[in-house]
XYZ file of C-alpha atoms in Angstrom:
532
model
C -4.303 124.923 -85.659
C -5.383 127.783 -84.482
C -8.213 128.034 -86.789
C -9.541 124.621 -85.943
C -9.481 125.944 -82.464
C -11.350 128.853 -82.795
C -14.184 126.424 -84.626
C -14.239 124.072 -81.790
C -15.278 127.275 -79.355
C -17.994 128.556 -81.875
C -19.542 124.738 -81.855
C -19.430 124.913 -78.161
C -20.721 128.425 -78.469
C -23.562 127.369 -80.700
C -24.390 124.285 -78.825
C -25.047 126.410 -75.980
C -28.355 127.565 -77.608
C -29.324 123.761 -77.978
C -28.068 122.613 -74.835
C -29.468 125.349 -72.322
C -32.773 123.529 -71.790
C -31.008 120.227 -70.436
C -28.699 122.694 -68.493
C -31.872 124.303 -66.704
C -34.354 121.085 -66.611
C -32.457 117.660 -66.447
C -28.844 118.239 -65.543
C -29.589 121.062 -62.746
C -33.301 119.779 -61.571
C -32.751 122.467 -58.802
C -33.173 125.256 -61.304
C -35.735 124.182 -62.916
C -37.946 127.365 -61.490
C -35.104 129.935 -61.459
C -36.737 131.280 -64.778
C -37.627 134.886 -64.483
C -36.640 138.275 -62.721
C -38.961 141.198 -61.920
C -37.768 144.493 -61.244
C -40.450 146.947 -59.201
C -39.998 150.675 -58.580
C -42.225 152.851 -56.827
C -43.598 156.557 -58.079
C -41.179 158.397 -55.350
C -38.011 156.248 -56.082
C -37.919 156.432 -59.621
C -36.265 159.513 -61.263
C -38.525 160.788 -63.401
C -41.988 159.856 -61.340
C -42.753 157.022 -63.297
C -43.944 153.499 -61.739
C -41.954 150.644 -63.505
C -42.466 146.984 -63.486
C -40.424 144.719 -65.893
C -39.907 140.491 -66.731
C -37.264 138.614 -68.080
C -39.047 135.676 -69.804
C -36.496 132.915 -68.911
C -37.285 129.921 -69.912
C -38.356 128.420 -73.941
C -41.896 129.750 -74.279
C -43.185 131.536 -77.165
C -41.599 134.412 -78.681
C -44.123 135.718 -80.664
C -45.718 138.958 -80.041
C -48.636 141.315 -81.026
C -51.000 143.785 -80.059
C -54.762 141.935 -79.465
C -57.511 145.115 -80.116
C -59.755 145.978 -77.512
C -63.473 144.574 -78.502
C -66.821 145.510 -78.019
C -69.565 142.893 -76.801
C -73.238 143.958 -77.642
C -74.692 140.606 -76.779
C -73.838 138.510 -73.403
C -71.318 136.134 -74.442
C -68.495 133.887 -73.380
C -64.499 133.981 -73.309
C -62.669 130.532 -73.806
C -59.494 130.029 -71.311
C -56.813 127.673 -72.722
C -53.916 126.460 -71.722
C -50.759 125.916 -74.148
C -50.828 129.153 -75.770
C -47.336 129.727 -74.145
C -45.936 127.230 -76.795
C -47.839 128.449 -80.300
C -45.912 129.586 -83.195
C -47.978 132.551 -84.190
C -50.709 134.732 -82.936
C -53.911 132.687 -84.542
C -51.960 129.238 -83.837
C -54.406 126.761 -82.422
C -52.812 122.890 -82.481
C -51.458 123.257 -79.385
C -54.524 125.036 -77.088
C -56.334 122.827 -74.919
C -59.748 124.654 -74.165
C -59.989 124.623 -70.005
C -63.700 126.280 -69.797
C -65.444 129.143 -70.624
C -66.174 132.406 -68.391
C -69.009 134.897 -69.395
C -67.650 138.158 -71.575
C -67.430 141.582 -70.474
C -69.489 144.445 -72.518
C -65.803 146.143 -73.621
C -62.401 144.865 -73.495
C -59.054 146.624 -73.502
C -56.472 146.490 -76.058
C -53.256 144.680 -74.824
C -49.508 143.228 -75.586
C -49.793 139.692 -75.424
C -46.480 138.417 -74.991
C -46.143 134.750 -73.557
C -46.844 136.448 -70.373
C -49.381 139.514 -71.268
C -47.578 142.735 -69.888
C -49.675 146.118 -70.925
C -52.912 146.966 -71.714
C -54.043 150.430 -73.362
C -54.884 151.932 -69.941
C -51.550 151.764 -68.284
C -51.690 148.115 -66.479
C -48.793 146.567 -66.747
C -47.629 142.778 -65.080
C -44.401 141.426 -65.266
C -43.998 137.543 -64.147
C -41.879 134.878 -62.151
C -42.435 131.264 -60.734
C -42.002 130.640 -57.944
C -43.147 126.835 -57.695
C -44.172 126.262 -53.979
C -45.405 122.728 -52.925
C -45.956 120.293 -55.063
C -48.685 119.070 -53.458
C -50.733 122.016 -53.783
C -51.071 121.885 -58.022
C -54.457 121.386 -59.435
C -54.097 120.563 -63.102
C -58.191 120.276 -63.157
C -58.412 124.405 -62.483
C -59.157 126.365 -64.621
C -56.883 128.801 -65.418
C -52.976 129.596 -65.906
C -51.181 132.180 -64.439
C -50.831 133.571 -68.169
C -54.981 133.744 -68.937
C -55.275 135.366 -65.493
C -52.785 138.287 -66.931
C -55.004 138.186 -70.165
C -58.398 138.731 -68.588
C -56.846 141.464 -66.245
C -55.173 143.411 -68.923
C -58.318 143.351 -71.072
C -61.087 144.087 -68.065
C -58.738 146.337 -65.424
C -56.955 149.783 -65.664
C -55.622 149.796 -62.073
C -53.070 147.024 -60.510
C -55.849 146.813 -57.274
C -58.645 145.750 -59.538
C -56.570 143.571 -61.139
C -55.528 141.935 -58.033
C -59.221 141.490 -56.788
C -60.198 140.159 -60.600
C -57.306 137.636 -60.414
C -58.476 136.748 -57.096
C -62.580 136.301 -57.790
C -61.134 134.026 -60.855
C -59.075 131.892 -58.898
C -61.897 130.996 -56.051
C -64.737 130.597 -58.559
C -62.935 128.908 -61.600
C -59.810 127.334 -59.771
C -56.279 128.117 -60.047
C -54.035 125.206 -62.322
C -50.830 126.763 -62.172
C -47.490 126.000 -59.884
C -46.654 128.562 -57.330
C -46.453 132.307 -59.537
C -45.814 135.609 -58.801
C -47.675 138.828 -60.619
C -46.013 142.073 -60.305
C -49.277 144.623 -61.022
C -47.964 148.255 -61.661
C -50.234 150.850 -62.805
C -49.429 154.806 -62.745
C -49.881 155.002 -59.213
C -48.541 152.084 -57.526
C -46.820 148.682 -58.214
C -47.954 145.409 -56.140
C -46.591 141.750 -55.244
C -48.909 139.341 -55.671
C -48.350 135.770 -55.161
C -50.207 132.617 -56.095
C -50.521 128.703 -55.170
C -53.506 126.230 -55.672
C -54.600 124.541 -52.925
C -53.827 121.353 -53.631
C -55.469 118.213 -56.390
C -59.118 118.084 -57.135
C -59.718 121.222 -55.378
C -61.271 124.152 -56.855
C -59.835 127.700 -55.486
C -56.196 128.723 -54.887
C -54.532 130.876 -51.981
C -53.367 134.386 -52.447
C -51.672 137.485 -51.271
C -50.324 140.609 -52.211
C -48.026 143.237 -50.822
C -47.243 146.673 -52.223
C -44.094 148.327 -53.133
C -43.640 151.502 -51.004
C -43.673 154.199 -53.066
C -40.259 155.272 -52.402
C -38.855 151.743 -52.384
C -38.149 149.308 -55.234
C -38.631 145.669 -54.959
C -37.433 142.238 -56.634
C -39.312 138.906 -57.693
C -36.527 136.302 -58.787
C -38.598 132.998 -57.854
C -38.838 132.844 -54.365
C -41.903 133.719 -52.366
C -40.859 136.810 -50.562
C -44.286 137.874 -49.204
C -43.838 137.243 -45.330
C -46.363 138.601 -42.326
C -49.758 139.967 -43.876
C -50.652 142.791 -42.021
C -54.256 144.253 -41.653
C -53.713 147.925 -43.621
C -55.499 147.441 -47.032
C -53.119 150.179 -48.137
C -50.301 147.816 -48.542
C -51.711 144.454 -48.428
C -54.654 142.357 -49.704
C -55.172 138.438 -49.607
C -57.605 135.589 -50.134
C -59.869 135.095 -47.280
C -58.697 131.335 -46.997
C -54.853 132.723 -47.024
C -53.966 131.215 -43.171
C -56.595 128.476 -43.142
C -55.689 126.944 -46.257
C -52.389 126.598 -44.730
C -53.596 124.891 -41.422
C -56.008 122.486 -43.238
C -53.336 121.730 -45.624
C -50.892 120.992 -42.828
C -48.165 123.853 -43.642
C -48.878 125.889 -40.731
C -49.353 124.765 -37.113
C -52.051 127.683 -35.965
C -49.621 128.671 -33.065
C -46.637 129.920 -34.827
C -47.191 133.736 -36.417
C -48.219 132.912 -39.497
C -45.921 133.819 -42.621
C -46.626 133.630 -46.334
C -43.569 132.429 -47.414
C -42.891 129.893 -44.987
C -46.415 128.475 -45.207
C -46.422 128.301 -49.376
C -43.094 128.690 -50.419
C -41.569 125.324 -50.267
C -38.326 127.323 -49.614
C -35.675 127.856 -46.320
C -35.535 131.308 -46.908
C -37.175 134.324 -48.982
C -34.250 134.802 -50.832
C -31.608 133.927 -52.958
C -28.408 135.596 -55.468
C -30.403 137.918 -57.290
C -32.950 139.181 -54.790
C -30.069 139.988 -52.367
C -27.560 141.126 -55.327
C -30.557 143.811 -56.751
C -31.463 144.956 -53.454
C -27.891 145.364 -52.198
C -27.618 147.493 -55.924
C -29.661 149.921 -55.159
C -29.408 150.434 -51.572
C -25.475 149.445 -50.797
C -25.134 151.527 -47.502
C -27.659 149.195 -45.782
C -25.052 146.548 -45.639
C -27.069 143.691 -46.904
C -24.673 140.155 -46.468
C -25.807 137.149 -48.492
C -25.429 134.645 -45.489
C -27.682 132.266 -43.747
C -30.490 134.713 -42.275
C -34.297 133.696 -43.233
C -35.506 137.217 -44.973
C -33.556 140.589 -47.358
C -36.172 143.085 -46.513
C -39.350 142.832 -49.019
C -38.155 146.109 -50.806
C -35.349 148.604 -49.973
C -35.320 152.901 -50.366
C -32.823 152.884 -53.290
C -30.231 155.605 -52.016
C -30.158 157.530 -55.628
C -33.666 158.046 -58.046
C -33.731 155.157 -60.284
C -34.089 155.590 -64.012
C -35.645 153.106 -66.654
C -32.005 152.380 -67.740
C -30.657 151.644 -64.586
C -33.760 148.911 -64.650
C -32.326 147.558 -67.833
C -29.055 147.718 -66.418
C -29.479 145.283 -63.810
C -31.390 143.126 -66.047
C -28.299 142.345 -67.628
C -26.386 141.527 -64.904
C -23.833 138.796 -64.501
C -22.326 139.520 -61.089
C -19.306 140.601 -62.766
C -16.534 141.816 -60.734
C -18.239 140.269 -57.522
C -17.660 137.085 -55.292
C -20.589 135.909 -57.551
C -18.251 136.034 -60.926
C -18.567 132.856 -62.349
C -14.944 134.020 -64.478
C -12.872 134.850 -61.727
C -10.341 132.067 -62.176
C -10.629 132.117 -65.816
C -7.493 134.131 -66.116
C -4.869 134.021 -69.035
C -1.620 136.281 -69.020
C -1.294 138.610 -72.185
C 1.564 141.131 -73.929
C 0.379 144.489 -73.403
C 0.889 145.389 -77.201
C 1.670 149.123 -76.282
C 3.292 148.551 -72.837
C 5.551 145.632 -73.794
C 4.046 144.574 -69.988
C 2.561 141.317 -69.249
C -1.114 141.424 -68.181
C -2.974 138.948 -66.620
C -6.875 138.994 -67.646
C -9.919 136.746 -67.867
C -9.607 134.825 -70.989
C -11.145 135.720 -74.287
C -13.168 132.309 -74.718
C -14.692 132.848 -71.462
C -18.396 134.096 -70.858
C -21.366 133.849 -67.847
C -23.565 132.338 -69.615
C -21.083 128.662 -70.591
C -22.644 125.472 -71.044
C -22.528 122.551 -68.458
C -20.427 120.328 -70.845
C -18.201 123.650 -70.772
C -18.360 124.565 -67.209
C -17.871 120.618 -66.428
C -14.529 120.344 -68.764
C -13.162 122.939 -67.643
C -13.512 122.032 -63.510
C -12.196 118.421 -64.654
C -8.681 120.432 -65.595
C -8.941 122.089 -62.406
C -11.029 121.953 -59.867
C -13.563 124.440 -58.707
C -12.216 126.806 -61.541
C -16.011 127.597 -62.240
C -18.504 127.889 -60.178
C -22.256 128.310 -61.908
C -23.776 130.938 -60.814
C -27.800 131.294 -61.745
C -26.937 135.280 -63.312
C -29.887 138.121 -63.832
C -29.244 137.540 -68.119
C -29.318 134.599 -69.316
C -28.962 133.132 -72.867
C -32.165 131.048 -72.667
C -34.197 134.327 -72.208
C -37.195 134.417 -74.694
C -37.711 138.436 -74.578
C -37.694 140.561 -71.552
C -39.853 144.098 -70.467
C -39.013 147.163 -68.685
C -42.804 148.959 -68.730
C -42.634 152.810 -67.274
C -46.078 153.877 -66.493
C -46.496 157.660 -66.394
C -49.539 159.449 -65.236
C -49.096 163.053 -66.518
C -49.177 161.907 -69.860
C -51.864 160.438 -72.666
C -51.847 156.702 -72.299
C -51.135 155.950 -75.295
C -47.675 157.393 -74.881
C -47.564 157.001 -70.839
C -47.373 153.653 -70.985
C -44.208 152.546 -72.850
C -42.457 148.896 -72.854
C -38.908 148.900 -74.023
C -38.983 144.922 -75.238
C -35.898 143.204 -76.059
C -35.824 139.900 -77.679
C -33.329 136.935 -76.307
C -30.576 137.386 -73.942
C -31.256 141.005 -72.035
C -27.212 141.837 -71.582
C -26.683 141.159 -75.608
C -29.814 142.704 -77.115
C -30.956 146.121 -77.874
C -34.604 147.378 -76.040
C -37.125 148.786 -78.806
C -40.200 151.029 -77.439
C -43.897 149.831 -77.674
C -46.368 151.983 -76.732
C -49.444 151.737 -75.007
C -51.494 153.150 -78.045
C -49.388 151.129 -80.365
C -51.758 148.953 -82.512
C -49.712 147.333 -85.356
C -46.049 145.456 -84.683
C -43.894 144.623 -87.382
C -45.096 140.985 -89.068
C -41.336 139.174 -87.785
C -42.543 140.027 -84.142
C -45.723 138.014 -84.556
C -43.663 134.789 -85.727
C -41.950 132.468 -83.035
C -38.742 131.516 -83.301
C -38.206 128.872 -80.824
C -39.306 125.299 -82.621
C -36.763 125.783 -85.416
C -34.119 128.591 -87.228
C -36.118 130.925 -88.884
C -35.158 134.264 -90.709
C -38.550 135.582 -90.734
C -38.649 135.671 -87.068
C -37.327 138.444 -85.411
C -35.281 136.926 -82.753
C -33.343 135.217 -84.497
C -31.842 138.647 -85.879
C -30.504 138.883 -82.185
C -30.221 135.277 -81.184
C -27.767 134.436 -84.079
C -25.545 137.657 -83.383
C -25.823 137.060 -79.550
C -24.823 133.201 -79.782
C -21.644 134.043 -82.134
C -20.112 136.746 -79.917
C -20.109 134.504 -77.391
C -17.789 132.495 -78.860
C -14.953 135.131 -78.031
C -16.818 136.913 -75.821
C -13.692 139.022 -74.291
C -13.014 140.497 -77.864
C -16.811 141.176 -78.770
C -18.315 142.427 -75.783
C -17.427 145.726 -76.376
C -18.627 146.072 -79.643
C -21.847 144.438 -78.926
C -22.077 146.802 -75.826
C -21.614 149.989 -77.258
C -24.300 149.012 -79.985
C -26.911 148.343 -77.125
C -25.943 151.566 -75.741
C -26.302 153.541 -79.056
C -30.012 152.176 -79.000
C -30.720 152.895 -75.450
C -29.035 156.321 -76.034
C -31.349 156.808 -78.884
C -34.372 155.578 -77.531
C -34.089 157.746 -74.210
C -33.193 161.120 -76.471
C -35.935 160.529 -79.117
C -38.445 159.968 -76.401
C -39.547 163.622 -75.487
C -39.874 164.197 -79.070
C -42.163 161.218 -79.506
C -44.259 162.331 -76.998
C -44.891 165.841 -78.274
C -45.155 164.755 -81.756
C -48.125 162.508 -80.673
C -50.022 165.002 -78.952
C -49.646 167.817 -81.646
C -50.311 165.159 -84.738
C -53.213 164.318 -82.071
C -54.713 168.055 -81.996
C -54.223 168.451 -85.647
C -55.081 165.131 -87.605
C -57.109 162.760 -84.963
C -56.201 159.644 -83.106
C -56.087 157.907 -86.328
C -52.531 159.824 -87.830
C -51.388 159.866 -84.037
C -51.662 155.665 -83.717
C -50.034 155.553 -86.885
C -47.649 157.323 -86.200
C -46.679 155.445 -83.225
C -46.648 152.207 -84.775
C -44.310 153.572 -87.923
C -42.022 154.544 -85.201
C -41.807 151.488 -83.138
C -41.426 149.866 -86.697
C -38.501 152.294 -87.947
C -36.869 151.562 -84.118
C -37.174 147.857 -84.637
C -35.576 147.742 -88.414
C -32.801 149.717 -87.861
C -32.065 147.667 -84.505
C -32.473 144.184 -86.502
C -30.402 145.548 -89.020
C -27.348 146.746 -87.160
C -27.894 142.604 -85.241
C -27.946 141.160 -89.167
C -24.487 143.220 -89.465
C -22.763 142.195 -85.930
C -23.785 138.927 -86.577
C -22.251 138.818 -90.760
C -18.881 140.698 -89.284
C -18.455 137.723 -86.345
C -19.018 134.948 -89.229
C -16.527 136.757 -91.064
C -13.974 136.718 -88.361
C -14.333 133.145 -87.427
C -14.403 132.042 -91.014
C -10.501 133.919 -90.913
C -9.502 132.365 -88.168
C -9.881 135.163 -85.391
């Protein structure tokens, strides 16, 4: 019996990768644009100078990934936008691209990661991503371009996050903006910048902007709200589109008389915030007392009270609220016999995890009520890949500029480094795995692994856990030596044995992670297969 058992839970658990859409889209409508989380932190407030932006890609876009080469243009030409290239399979995929219009070509491009959402060009521009919807009304399908081809063109034509904001911009009021309400978070080595986006409504050409920096001593969140509120007039911290207040009045969201706020005006929301943005803000700056209650606005970004390292980014990119009022397992509790105590303990049961499906969560508060609430956590299982991008100025670009990627849920899956003069990713990167099970793609190392420890979640955690840690561990000691193996394989052999040398190591990172994911994932099939 208790092996049929334990296969009934790994169905569930297994169902939960085929189910999560309908979760997010049909059964829960209302959270159908919780689908991303940005992380910002300013040059002063992180702990090692570095500017840091990040993404979790939320949602079932592409999760294919490769390094485009920066090109040279000797003749004036023109750059097709599309839309669709979100949902391709691989890098040269074209049956799903619907061409949108052309815009003339730039003499040079820059070399770039194009993820789903492009994140990190050779020069140290980084963007990290999150809807944030906004009125319906104001959606142009007939513009021109997608929030994802406006990262594209900026990562290939920009090398600081204001140009990239005033490119973006130019785009949007001469082309026209086809996207729901987005939000770009622009970091480059000196500063990182909110910037968020909404059309202007059907058949109209253009699109309303603004953008608000980061402090330099503060970090800030994106989770998708629009958290932009008064613009003030100090081009030091904020820039917007010339039509930003009048838009609003001709459109009807703003009555002239009132002081006009971004938010309010665009945001289609009753506040600028909601779990996450107060739950990462109250993180890093506890002693300010933050309360998740009914008030309109968390400030735009706190000073975080210690410096704030790239792992504590990752950290709270894998957060499930655990051990808060948010814990979505607090009444899941079970009593157990303390093995070497003899004692009774009372703990949340094994079969239990944060990220359970609504057929779960929905059994389970028929037997009693309220027993789970659902909580919309930081991680989440339907998480294509996920960034945290450190941008550091005192060093070559090509190693400044590092992304530490992680494929499928961020709280089960290791973070490899790509670097900014990275040129060549392993071949299972560049193949999507989300229209069907495939072992040549490399997510599906993690996904399968991820998906199976959930089954008994309270018994594999740990192992998982102190696997991701052994990675991050890794990747944060090796680092330093990566660096000044670069620059002295730079001086002696040329930029050619230097890039190569990067992408063998990002390579070597990636096989040994996948590999160690293939093994969690046989030893969990082997367990279940028993019984356990």
């Amino acid at each position: 019996m208790k092996k049929y058992s334990i296969l009934l839970f790994l169905c569930l658990g297994l169902y939960s990768y085929a189910s999560a859409q309908t979760d997010e889209s049909e059964e829960h409508p209302w959270r159908s644009s919780e689908s991303c989380t940005s992380v910002m932190v300013g040059k002063k407030a992180s702990a090692d100078g570095s500017v840091m932006t990040s993404h979790t890609c939320d949602s079932w876009y592409r999760t294919w990934v490769t390094m485009r080469a920066g090109k040279t243009y000797e003749r004036d030409t023109v750059t097709a936008i599309y839309n669709g290239r979100m949902h391709t399979e691989y890098p040269n995929d074209q049956t799903r691209l619907e061409e949108k219009g052309r815009i003339p070509q730039v003499k040079q491009t820059y070399r770039f990661l194009d993820t789903s959402y492009p994140c990190l060009n050779e020069r140290q521009l980084a963007i990290g991503e999150t809807t944030i919807e906004g009125v319906p009304a104001l959606v142009n399908p007939k513009g021109m371009f997608m929030i994802e081809e406006l990262e594209r063109i900026a990562l290939e034509r920009c090398t600081t996050a204001r140009q990239a904001i005033k490119l973006i911009g130019e785009l949007i009021e001469k082309y026209g903006y086809a996207d729901w309400g987005e939000c770009l978070t622009i970091a480059d080595t000196k500063e990182v910048w909110q910037m968020e986006i909404f059309g202007i409504g059907k058949n109209k050409i253009g699109g309303v902007w603004a953008a608000q920096r980061i402090p330099d001593d503060h970090i800030g969140v994106s989770a998708n709200i629009s958290r932009i509120g008064k613009i003030q007039k100090d081009p030091n911290y904020f820039m917007a589109s010339k039509n930003v207040s009048s838009a609003a009045k001709e459109l009807g969201l703003w009555d002239g008389k009132e002081p006009f706020v971004f938010w309010k005006a665009y945001g289609d929301n009753k506040k600028a915030y909601m779990i996450r943005e107060y739950f990462i803000l109250n993180h890093f700056a506890p002693s300010l007392g933050l309360k998740f209650d009914d008030r309109e606005e968390m400030p735009f970004s706190v000073k975080p009270e210690k410096p704030v390292s790239v792992t504590d980014v990752m950290a709270v990119l894998c957060e499930t609220y655990e051990g808060t009022e948010f814990d979505m397992l607090k009444n899941l509790k079970v009593t157990s016999k303390n093995r070497n105590t003899n004692q009774i303990d009372t703990l949340t049961s094994p079969a239990a995890n944060p990220w359970m499906t609504t057929d779960m969560v929905t059994m389970l508060n028929s037997i009693k009520p309220d027993a789970v609430k659902r909580m919309r956590t930081v991680a989440v299982p339907q998480c294509s890949y996920s960034t945290v991008i450190q941008l550091r100025d005192w060093l070559p670009n090509a190693i400044g500029g590092v992304v530490w990627f992680s494929f499928d849920n961020p709280a089960q899956s290791p973070r490899i480094p790509i670097f900014a003069g990275t040129t060549r990713l392993p071949k299972s990167f560049e193949i999507c795995g989300q229209h069907r099970f495939r072992t040549d793609a490399a997510i599906w190392t993690f996904r399968r692994a991820n998906k199976l420890a959930t089954v008994r979640w309270g018994r594999n955690r740990g192992v998982m856990e102190e696997a991701i840690k052994r990675f991050t561990d890794k990747g944060m000691r090796e680092l330093p030596w990566v660096e000044a193996e670069y620059k002295k394989i730079l001086a002696e052999k040329g930029e050619k044995e230097a890039t190569r040398f990067l992408n063998d190591y990002t390579a070597d990172f990636a096989g040994a992670a996948m590999l160690r994911w293939q093994e969690l994932g046989d030893e969990y099939w082997s367990k279940y297969q028993m019984g356990f």
